[in-house]
């Protein structure tokens, strides 16, 4: 299957984050390009951000590399170094194990898109820079806890 028909890939919206953090992903959607092409060793996703939307909560990965390339519009990279505008053709890399929490925000009044390519490690940990939250992925299942591994509070006023 060399050519992927984007019109046949289901548009994914929402987030796998637990409440109340899932609400922060309003306006974000994605196309799972690598899955559509049958890839198993790395993921390739086209992220679509409506005006004002975030790509994710600010995070970093322990075992997985990430590569990003802006394909449409302008986004703002927010990481431990500050805010950096990125336009079409601009790229960013996030090596595994580098605790530089990052995400992207669309500060414009038009849709923005970027390609994310990343490793698919059999087991992964991600940490959220601005929250006491950790994600552990094992066999495709994600578990969210506090950074120390204890359960997240059920009452959103405690987060």
mmCIF file of C-alpha atoms in Angstrom:
data_model
loop_
_atom_site.group_PDB
_atom_site.id
_atom_site.type_symbol
_atom_site.label_atom_id
_atom_site.label_comp_id
_atom_site.label_asym_id
_atom_site.label_seq_id
_atom_site.Cartn_x
_atom_site.Cartn_y
_atom_site.Cartn_z
ATOM 1 C CA UNK A 1 0.000 0.000 0.000
ATOM 2 C CA UNK A 2 2.385 2.748 -1.127
ATOM 3 C CA UNK A 3 -0.186 5.590 -1.340
ATOM 4 C CA UNK A 4 -2.459 6.396 1.581
ATOM 5 C CA UNK A 5 -5.838 7.931 0.784
ATOM 6 C CA UNK A 6 -6.253 10.559 3.521
ATOM 7 C CA UNK A 7 -9.994 10.758 2.875
ATOM 8 C CA UNK A 8 -10.363 7.128 4.023
ATOM 9 C CA UNK A 9 -8.572 7.563 7.371
ATOM 10 C CA UNK A 10 -10.899 8.153 10.322
ATOM 11 C CA UNK A 11 -10.450 11.566 11.937
ATOM 12 C CA UNK A 12 -9.683 11.078 15.630
ATOM 13 C CA UNK A 13 -10.790 13.784 18.025
ATOM 14 C CA UNK A 14 -10.592 14.161 21.749
ATOM 15 C CA UNK A 15 -7.950 12.782 24.029
ATOM 16 C CA UNK A 16 -6.972 9.781 26.084
ATOM 17 C CA UNK A 17 -6.183 12.043 29.043
ATOM 18 C CA UNK A 18 -8.208 11.515 32.194
ATOM 19 C CA UNK A 19 -10.724 14.186 33.252
ATOM 20 C CA UNK A 20 -10.410 17.082 33.712
ATOM 21 C CA UNK A 21 -7.264 17.169 31.536
ATOM 22 C CA UNK A 22 -9.042 15.774 28.478
ATOM 23 C CA UNK A 23 -10.950 19.052 28.093
ATOM 24 C CA UNK A 24 -7.709 20.866 27.220
ATOM 25 C CA UNK A 25 -7.617 18.998 23.895
ATOM 26 C CA UNK A 26 -10.730 20.640 22.407
ATOM 27 C CA UNK A 27 -9.976 21.631 18.826
ATOM 28 C CA UNK A 28 -7.301 18.978 18.289
ATOM 29 C CA UNK A 29 -7.738 16.088 15.903
ATOM 30 C CA UNK A 30 -5.446 13.668 14.118
ATOM 31 C CA UNK A 31 -5.062 11.252 11.261
ATOM 32 C CA UNK A 32 -3.120 8.086 12.123
ATOM 33 C CA UNK A 33 -1.089 7.827 8.935
ATOM 34 C CA UNK A 34 1.293 5.100 10.081
ATOM 35 C CA UNK A 35 -1.554 2.892 11.292
ATOM 36 C CA UNK A 36 -3.384 3.390 7.988
ATOM 37 C CA UNK A 37 -0.261 2.202 6.152
ATOM 38 C CA UNK A 38 0.291 -0.794 8.432
ATOM 39 C CA UNK A 39 3.454 0.530 10.113
ATOM 40 C CA UNK A 40 4.408 -1.094 13.405
ATOM 41 C CA UNK A 41 7.905 0.175 14.280
ATOM 42 C CA UNK A 42 7.113 3.883 14.406
ATOM 43 C CA UNK A 43 4.057 6.114 14.420
ATOM 44 C CA UNK A 44 3.291 8.866 11.926
ATOM 45 C CA UNK A 45 0.359 11.160 12.687
ATOM 46 C CA UNK A 46 -0.967 14.317 11.096
ATOM 47 C CA UNK A 47 -2.082 16.603 13.927
ATOM 48 C CA UNK A 48 -4.739 19.199 13.104
ATOM 49 C CA UNK A 49 -5.154 22.206 15.397
ATOM 50 C CA UNK A 50 -8.110 24.559 15.205
ATOM 51 C CA UNK A 51 -7.439 28.181 16.200
ATOM 52 C CA UNK A 52 -6.513 28.283 19.898
ATOM 53 C CA UNK A 53 -6.062 24.506 20.212
ATOM 54 C CA UNK A 54 -3.219 22.621 21.914
ATOM 55 C CA UNK A 55 -1.520 19.522 20.522
ATOM 56 C CA UNK A 56 -1.178 17.863 23.929
ATOM 57 C CA UNK A 57 -0.362 18.653 27.506
ATOM 58 C CA UNK A 58 3.303 19.643 27.869
ATOM 59 C CA UNK A 59 5.189 16.331 28.134
ATOM 60 C CA UNK A 60 8.375 14.388 27.426
ATOM 61 C CA UNK A 61 9.065 10.711 26.678
ATOM 62 C CA UNK A 62 11.500 8.396 28.423
ATOM 63 C CA UNK A 63 11.957 5.828 25.608
ATOM 64 C CA UNK A 64 10.524 7.370 22.441
ATOM 65 C CA UNK A 65 11.970 9.929 20.040
ATOM 66 C CA UNK A 66 9.665 12.458 18.364
ATOM 67 C CA UNK A 67 10.099 14.425 15.138
ATOM 68 C CA UNK A 68 7.707 17.213 14.107
ATOM 69 C CA UNK A 69 7.344 19.091 10.806
ATOM 70 C CA UNK A 70 4.792 21.856 10.239
ATOM 71 C CA UNK A 71 2.844 21.218 7.020
ATOM 72 C CA UNK A 72 0.192 23.959 7.124
ATOM 73 C CA UNK A 73 -0.202 27.251 8.963
ATOM 74 C CA UNK A 74 1.757 28.421 11.978
ATOM 75 C CA UNK A 75 2.078 26.899 15.452
ATOM 76 C CA UNK A 76 3.898 27.958 18.585
ATOM 77 C CA UNK A 77 6.259 25.406 20.134
ATOM 78 C CA UNK A 78 6.177 25.756 23.904
ATOM 79 C CA UNK A 79 8.960 23.984 25.750
ATOM 80 C CA UNK A 80 11.384 24.528 28.610
ATOM 81 C CA UNK A 81 13.221 27.132 26.483
ATOM 82 C CA UNK A 82 10.142 29.322 25.985
ATOM 83 C CA UNK A 83 7.888 29.934 22.976
ATOM 84 C CA UNK A 84 9.051 29.525 19.373
ATOM 85 C CA UNK A 85 6.880 30.260 16.321
ATOM 86 C CA UNK A 86 7.061 27.578 13.627
ATOM 87 C CA UNK A 87 5.802 27.791 10.043
ATOM 88 C CA UNK A 88 5.500 25.437 7.094
ATOM 89 C CA UNK A 89 8.678 23.395 6.690
ATOM 90 C CA UNK A 90 9.982 24.107 10.188
ATOM 91 C CA UNK A 91 11.016 21.017 12.147
ATOM 92 C CA UNK A 92 11.652 20.129 15.789
ATOM 93 C CA UNK A 93 13.068 17.029 17.455
ATOM 94 C CA UNK A 94 12.588 15.647 20.935
ATOM 95 C CA UNK A 95 15.054 12.860 21.787
ATOM 96 C CA UNK A 96 13.997 10.100 24.163
ATOM 97 C CA UNK A 97 14.988 10.770 27.750
ATOM 98 C CA UNK A 98 15.391 14.546 27.336
ATOM 99 C CA UNK A 99 13.138 16.084 30.017
ATOM 100 C CA UNK A 100 12.274 19.109 27.859
ATOM 101 C CA UNK A 101 8.477 19.199 28.220
ATOM 102 C CA UNK A 102 6.881 20.369 24.989
ATOM 103 C CA UNK A 103 3.638 20.901 23.123
ATOM 104 C CA UNK A 104 2.256 23.076 20.330
ATOM 105 C CA UNK A 105 -0.440 25.738 20.310
ATOM 106 C CA UNK A 106 -2.244 27.356 17.385
ATOM 107 C CA UNK A 107 -2.298 31.096 18.132
ATOM 108 C CA UNK A 108 -3.676 32.025 14.706
ATOM 109 C CA UNK A 109 -7.206 32.329 13.343
ATOM 110 C CA UNK A 110 -6.713 29.534 10.769
ATOM 111 C CA UNK A 111 -6.219 25.787 11.009
ATOM 112 C CA UNK A 112 -2.654 24.493 11.424
ATOM 113 C CA UNK A 113 -1.272 21.015 10.750
ATOM 114 C CA UNK A 114 1.940 19.204 11.538
ATOM 115 C CA UNK A 115 3.364 15.740 11.039
ATOM 116 C CA UNK A 116 4.615 13.850 14.091
ATOM 117 C CA UNK A 117 6.834 10.800 13.633
ATOM 118 C CA UNK A 118 7.834 8.840 16.711
ATOM 119 C CA UNK A 119 9.250 5.598 17.971
ATOM 120 C CA UNK A 120 6.886 2.871 19.135
ATOM 121 C CA UNK A 121 8.629 1.432 22.157
ATOM 122 C CA UNK A 122 7.099 -1.744 23.638
ATOM 123 C CA UNK A 123 6.858 0.031 26.986
ATOM 124 C CA UNK A 124 6.903 3.786 27.493
ATOM 125 C CA UNK A 125 6.721 6.425 30.189
ATOM 126 C CA UNK A 126 5.818 10.058 29.638
ATOM 127 C CA UNK A 127 5.909 12.839 32.202
ATOM 128 C CA UNK A 128 3.815 16.016 32.149
ATOM 129 C CA UNK A 129 5.878 19.086 32.943
ATOM 130 C CA UNK A 130 3.106 21.304 34.314
ATOM 131 C CA UNK A 131 1.168 18.608 36.198
ATOM 132 C CA UNK A 132 1.835 15.909 38.742
ATOM 133 C CA UNK A 133 1.024 13.284 36.113
ATOM 134 C CA UNK A 134 2.774 10.376 34.458
ATOM 135 C CA UNK A 135 1.587 8.046 31.685
ATOM 136 C CA UNK A 136 2.772 4.468 31.394
ATOM 137 C CA UNK A 137 2.052 2.526 28.214
ATOM 138 C CA UNK A 138 2.310 -1.259 28.166
ATOM 139 C CA UNK A 139 0.943 -3.370 25.310
ATOM 140 C CA UNK A 140 -0.999 -0.383 23.991
ATOM 141 C CA UNK A 141 -2.793 0.307 27.285
ATOM 142 C CA UNK A 142 -2.138 3.670 28.952
ATOM 143 C CA UNK A 143 -2.264 4.155 32.716
ATOM 144 C CA UNK A 144 -2.158 7.645 34.211
ATOM 145 C CA UNK A 145 -0.790 8.186 37.714
ATOM 146 C CA UNK A 146 0.950 10.856 39.717
ATOM 147 C CA UNK A 147 4.661 11.164 38.912
ATOM 148 C CA UNK A 148 5.515 8.972 41.922
ATOM 149 C CA UNK A 149 3.169 6.223 40.639
ATOM 150 C CA UNK A 150 0.377 6.835 43.163
ATOM 151 C CA UNK A 151 -3.209 7.144 41.882
ATOM 152 C CA UNK A 152 -4.482 10.397 40.431
ATOM 153 C CA UNK A 153 -7.175 12.047 42.554
ATOM 154 C CA UNK A 154 -10.745 11.418 41.450
ATOM 155 C CA UNK A 155 -11.909 14.889 42.505
ATOM 156 C CA UNK A 156 -10.728 17.424 39.900
ATOM 157 C CA UNK A 157 -10.350 20.063 42.609
ATOM 158 C CA UNK A 158 -7.370 18.045 43.886
ATOM 159 C CA UNK A 159 -5.446 18.180 40.584
#
